[in-house]
Tab-separated table of C-alpha atoms and ligand atoms in Angstrom:
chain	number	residue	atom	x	y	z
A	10	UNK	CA	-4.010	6.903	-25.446
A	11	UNK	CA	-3.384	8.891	-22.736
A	12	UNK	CA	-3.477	6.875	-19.763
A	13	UNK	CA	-2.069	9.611	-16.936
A	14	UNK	CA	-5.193	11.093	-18.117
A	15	UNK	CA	-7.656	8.620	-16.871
A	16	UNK	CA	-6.194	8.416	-13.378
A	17	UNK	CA	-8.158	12.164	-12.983
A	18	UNK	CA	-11.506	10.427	-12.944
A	19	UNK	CA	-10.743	7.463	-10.318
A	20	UNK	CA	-13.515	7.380	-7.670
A	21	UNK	CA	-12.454	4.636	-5.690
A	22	UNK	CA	-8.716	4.860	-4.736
A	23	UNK	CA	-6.606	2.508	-2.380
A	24	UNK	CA	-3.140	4.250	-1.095
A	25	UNK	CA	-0.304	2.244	0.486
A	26	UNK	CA	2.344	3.453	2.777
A	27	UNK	CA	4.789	1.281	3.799
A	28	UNK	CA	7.032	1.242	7.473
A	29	UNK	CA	10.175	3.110	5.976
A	30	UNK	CA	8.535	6.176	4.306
A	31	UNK	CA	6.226	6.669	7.386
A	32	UNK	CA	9.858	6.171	9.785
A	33	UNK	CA	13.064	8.645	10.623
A	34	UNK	CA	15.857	6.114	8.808
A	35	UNK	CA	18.081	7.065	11.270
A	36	UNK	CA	15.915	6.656	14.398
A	37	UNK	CA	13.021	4.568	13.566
A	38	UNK	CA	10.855	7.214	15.161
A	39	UNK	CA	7.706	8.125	13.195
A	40	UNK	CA	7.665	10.707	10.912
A	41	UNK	CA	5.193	12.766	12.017
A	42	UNK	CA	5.284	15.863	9.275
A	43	UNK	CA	4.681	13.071	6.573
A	44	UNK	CA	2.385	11.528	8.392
A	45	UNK	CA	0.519	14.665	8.760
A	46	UNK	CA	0.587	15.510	5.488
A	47	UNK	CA	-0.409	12.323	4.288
A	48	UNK	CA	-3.605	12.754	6.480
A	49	UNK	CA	-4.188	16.061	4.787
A	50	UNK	CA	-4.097	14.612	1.144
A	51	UNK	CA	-6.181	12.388	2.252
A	52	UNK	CA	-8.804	13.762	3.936
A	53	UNK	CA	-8.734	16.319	0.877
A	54	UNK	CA	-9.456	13.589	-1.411
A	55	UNK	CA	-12.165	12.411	0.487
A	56	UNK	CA	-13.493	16.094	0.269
A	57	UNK	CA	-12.916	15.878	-3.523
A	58	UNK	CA	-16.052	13.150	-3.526
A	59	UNK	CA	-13.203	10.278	-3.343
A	60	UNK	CA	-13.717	7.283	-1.836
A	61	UNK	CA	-10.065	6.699	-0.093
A	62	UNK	CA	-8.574	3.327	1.192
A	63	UNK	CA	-5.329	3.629	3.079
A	64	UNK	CA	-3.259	0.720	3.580
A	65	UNK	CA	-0.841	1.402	6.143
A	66	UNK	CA	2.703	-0.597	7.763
A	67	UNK	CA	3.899	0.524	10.674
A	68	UNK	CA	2.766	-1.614	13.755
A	69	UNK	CA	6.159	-3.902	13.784
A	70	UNK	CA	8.451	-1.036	13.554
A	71	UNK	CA	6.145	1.710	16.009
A	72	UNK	CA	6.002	-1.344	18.274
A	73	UNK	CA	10.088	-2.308	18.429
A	74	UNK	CA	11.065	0.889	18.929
A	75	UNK	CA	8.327	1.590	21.746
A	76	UNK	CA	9.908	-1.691	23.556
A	77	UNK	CA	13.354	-0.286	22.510
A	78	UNK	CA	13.894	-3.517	20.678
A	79	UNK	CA	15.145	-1.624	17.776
A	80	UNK	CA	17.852	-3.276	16.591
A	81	UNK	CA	18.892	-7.138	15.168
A	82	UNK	CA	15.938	-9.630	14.337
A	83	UNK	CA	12.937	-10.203	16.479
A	84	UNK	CA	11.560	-13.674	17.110
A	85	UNK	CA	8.083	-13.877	15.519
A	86	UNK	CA	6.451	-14.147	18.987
A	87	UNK	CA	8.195	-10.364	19.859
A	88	UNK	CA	7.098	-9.647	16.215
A	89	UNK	CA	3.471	-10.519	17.267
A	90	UNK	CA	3.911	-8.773	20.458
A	91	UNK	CA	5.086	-5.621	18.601
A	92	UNK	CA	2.674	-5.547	16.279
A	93	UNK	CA	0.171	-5.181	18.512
A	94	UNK	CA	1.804	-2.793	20.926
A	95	UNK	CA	2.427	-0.781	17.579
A	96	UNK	CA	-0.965	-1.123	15.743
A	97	UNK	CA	-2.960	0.597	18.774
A	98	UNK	CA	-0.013	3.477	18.875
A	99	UNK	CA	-0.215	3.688	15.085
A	100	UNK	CA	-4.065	4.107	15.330
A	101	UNK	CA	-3.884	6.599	17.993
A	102	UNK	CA	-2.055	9.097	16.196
A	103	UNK	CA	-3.874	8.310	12.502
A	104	UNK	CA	-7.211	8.932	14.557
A	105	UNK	CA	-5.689	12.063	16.226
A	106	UNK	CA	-4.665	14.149	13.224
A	107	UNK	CA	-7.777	13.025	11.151
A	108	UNK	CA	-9.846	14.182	13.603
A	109	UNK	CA	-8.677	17.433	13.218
A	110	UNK	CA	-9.969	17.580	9.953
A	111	UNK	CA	-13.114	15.991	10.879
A	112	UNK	CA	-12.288	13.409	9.042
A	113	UNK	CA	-13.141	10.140	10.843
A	114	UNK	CA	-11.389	6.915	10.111
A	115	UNK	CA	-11.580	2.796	10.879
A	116	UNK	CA	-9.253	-0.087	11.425
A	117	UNK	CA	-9.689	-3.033	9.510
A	118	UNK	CA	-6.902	-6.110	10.501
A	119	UNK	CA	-7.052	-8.528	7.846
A	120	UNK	CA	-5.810	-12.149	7.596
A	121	UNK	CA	-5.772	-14.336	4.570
A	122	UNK	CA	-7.653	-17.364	6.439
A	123	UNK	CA	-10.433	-15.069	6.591
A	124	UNK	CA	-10.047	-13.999	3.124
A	125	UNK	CA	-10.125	-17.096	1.746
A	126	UNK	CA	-13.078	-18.199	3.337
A	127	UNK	CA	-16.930	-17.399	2.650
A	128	UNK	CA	-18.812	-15.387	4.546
A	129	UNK	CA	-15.854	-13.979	5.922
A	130	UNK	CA	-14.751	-12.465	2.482
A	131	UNK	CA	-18.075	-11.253	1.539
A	132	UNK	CA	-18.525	-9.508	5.157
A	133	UNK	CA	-15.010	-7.779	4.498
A	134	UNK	CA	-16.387	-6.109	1.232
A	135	UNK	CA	-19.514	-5.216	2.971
A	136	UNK	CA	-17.388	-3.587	5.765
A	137	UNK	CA	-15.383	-2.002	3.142
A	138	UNK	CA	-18.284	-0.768	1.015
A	139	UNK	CA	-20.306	0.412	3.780
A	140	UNK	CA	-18.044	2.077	5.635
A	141	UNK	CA	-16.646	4.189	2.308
A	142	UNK	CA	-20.488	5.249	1.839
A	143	UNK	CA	-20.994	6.420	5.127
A	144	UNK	CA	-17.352	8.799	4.231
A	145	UNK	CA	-14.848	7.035	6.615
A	146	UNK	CA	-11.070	6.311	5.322
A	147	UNK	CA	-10.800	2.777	6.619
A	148	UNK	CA	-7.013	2.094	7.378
A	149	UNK	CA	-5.694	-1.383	6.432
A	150	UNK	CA	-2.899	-3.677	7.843
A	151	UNK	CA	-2.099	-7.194	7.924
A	152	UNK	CA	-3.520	-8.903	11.484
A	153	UNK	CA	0.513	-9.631	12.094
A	154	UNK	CA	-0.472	-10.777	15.642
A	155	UNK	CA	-2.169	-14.124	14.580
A	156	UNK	CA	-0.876	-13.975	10.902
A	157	UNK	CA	2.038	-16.231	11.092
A	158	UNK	CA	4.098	-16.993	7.642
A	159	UNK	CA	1.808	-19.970	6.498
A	160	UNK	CA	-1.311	-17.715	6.621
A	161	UNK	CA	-0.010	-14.012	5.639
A	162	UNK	CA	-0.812	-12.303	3.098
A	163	UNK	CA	3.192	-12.249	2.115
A	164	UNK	CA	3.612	-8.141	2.464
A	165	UNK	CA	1.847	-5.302	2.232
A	166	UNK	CA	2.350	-4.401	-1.035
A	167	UNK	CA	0.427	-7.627	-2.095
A	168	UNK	CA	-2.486	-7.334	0.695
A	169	UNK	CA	-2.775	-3.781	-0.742
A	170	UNK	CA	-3.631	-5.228	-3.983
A	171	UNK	CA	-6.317	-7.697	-2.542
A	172	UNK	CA	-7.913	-4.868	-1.225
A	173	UNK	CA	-8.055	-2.739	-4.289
A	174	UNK	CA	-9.792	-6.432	-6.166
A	175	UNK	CA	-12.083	-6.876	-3.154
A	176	UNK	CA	-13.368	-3.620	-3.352
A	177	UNK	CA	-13.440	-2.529	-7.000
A	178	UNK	CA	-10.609	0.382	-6.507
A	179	UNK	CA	-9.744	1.604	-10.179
A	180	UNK	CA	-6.036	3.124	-8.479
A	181	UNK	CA	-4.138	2.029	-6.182
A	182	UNK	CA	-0.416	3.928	-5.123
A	183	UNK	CA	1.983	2.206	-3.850
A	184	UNK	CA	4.129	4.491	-1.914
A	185	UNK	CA	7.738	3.757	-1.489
A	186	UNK	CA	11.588	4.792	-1.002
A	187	UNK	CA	11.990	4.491	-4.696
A	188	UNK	CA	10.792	6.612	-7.613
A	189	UNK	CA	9.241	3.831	-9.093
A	190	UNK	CA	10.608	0.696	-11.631
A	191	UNK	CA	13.790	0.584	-13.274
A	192	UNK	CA	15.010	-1.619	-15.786
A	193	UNK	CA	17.784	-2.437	-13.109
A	194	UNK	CA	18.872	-1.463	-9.761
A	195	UNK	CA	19.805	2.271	-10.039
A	196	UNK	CA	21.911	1.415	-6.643
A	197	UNK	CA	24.552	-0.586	-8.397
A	198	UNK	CA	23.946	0.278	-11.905
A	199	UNK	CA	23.974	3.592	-13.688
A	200	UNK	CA	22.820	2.673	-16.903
A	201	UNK	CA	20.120	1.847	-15.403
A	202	UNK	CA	16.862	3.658	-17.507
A	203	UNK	CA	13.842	4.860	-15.398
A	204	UNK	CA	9.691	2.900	-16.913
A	205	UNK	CA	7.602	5.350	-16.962
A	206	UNK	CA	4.760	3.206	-18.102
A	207	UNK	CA	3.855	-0.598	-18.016
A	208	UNK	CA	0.992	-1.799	-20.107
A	209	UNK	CA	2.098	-5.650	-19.843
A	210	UNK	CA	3.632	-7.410	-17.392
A	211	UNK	CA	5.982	-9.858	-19.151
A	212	UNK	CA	8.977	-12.066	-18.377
A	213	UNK	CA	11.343	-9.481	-18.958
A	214	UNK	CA	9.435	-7.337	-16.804
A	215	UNK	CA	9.089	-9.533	-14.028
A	216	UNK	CA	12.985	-10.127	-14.197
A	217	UNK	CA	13.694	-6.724	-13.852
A	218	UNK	CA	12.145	-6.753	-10.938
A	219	UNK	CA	14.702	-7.365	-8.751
A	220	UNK	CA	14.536	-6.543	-4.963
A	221	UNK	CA	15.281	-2.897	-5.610
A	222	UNK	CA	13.894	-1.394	-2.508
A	223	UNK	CA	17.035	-1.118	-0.014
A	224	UNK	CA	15.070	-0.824	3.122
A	225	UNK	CA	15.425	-2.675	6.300
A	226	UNK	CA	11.945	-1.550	7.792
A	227	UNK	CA	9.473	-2.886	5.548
A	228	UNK	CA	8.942	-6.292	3.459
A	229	UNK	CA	8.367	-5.243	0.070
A	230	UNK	CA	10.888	-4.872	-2.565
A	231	UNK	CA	10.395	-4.261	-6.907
A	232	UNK	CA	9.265	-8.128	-7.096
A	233	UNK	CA	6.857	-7.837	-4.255
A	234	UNK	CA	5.200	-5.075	-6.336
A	235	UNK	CA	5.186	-6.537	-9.636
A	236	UNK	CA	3.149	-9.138	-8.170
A	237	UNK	CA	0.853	-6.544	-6.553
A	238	UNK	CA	0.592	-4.788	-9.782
A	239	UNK	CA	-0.222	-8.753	-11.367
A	240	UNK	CA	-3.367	-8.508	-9.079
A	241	UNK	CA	-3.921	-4.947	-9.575
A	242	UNK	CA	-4.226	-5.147	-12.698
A	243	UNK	CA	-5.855	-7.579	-13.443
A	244	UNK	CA	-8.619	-6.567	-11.697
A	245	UNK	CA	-9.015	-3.421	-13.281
A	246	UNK	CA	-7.294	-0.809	-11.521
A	247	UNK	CA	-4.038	1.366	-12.255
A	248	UNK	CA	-1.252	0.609	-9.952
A	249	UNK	CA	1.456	3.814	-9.516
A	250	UNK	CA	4.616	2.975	-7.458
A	251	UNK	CA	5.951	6.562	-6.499
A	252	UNK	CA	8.609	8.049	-3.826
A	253	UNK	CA	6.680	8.720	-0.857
A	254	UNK	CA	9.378	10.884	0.783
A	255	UNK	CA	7.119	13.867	-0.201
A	256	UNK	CA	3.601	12.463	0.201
A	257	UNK	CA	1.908	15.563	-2.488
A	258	UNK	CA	3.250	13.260	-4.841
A	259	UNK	CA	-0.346	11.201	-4.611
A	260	UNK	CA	-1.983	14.811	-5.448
A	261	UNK	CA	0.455	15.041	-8.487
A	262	UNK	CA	-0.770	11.437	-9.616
A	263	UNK	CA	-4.356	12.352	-9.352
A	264	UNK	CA	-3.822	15.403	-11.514
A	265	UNK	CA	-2.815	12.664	-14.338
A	266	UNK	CA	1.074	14.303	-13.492
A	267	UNK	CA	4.148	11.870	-15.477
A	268	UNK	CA	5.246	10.511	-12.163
A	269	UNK	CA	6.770	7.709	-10.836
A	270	UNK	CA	5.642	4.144	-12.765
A	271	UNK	CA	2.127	3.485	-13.791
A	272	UNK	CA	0.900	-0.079	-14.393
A	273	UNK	CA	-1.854	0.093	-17.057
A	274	UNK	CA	-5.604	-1.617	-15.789
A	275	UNK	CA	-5.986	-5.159	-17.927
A	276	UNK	CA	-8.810	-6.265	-16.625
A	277	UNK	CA	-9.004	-10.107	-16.777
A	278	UNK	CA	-12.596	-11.392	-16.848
A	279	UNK	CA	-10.734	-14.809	-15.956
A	280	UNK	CA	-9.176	-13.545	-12.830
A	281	UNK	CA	-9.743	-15.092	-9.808
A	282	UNK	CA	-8.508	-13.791	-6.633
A	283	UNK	CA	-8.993	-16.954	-4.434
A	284	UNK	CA	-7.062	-18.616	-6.403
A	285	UNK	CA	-4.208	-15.837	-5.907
A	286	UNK	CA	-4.880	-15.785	-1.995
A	287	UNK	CA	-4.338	-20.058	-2.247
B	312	LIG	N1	2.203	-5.472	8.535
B	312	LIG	C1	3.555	-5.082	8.839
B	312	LIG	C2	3.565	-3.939	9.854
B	312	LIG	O1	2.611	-3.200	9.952
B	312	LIG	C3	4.333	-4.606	7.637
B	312	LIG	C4	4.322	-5.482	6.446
B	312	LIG	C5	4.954	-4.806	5.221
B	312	LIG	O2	5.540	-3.732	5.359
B	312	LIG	O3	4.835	-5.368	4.130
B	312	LIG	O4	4.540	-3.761	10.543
């Protein structure tokens, strides 16, 4: 079975970006030809008759470096503070270059109290659903500036995930600073052999995962998004963790392209997501 194939026909499709692809490494200033790009693809799958979800980091790292609080750790009150400082800049600039494709877009800041709780989640999926029929791009983030660690979501690898289960996406690309899973760290060892596809998430799988990712910006690392790709999957959509230092790479995945490491749909009729949000 060819499953590169079937990622041609996705309808519903959830794309997430996280704070070090959408950042200069060595300034921590946005990058605005990717994220320009990015809008393009995006709006272009939306003209392709694609519903589009796009979850999007950011507001902590927009936020320091607006404050100039760009280097060592923040307390989680400055965290909070830069978060929201960097959400509204972040949102300013997404609605500024989608507009010039006429392409318009929403913010939707979720937290996992909400989630977890009735009617809150089923007024989320509305949201969700209504706004992708009317043809907006809603744009996703953790609400860092109340989520503290006891209620978050964990990263936004996983919170990408919830979204894809909450609103039926069949794909959902993870977009990193890594070409996708290895069967080690390709950092520190060179034997280490490139998975091209996962159709079962197993032990050994899951200890492969080590934290791979070697950025500072974001949260996520390889375990992070073997968990996402738990949820993912189990809910019935792809997952496809691919380098987003050139962002066509989502049009390459679409067009069923061998690129970067595709999680195979195993849709569990079991599967519950509140009990993955407990
Ligand atoms: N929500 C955080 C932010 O926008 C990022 C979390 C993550 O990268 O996992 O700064």
């Amino acid at each position: 079975m060819n499953y590169r194939e079937d990622l041609k026909n996705m309808k519903r499709i959830v794309v997430k970006i996280g704070s070090s692809s959408l950042t200069h490494k060595e300034t921590g200033d946005l990058d605005l030809l990717k994220l320009e790009k990015l809008v393009r693809v995006l709006t272009n799958l939306r003209n392709q008759g694609k519903d589009v979800i796009l979850v999007s980091s950011g507001a902590i790292a927009v936020g320091r470096k607006q404050m100039g609080l760009n280097h060592g750790r923040l307390t989680l009150p400055q965290k909070q503070a830069c978060a929201a400082i960097g959400q509204a800049q972040l949102m300013m600039i997404y609605q500024k270059l989608f507009s010039e494709y006429g392409q318009k877009v929403a913010q939707i800041l979720m937290t996992k109290v909400t989630m977890v709780n009735e009617p809150n989640k089923t007024n989320a999926i509305n949201t969700f659903n209504e706004l992708l029929s009317m043809g907006v791009i809603p744009i996703v983030n953790e609400n860092d500036t109340v989520s503290t660690y006891e209620i978050k979501f964990g990263d936004n690898d996983r919170l990408s995930a919830i979204v894809s289960s909450l609103t039926g996406a069949k794909l959902l690309i993870l977009l990193s600073d890594i070409d996708g899973m290895y069967t080690d760290d390709p950092n520190t060892n060179e034997n280490a052999e490139f998975i091209d596809i996962v159709d079962e998430i197993d032990d050994s799988l899951e200890k492969m995962g080590k934290n791979t990712s070697s950025s500072k910006v974001g949260t996520g690392g390889m375990r992070t998004k073997i968990g996402a790709a738990k949820i993912a999957t189990k809910s019935g959509a792809y997952m496809v963790i691919a380098n987003g230092s050139n962002v066509n790479i989502i049009e390459d995945i679409i067009d069923g392209e061998d690129v970067g490491t595709l999680f195979v749909a195993n849709e569990e009729d079991s599967f519950d997501l509140d009990e993955e949000l407990k």
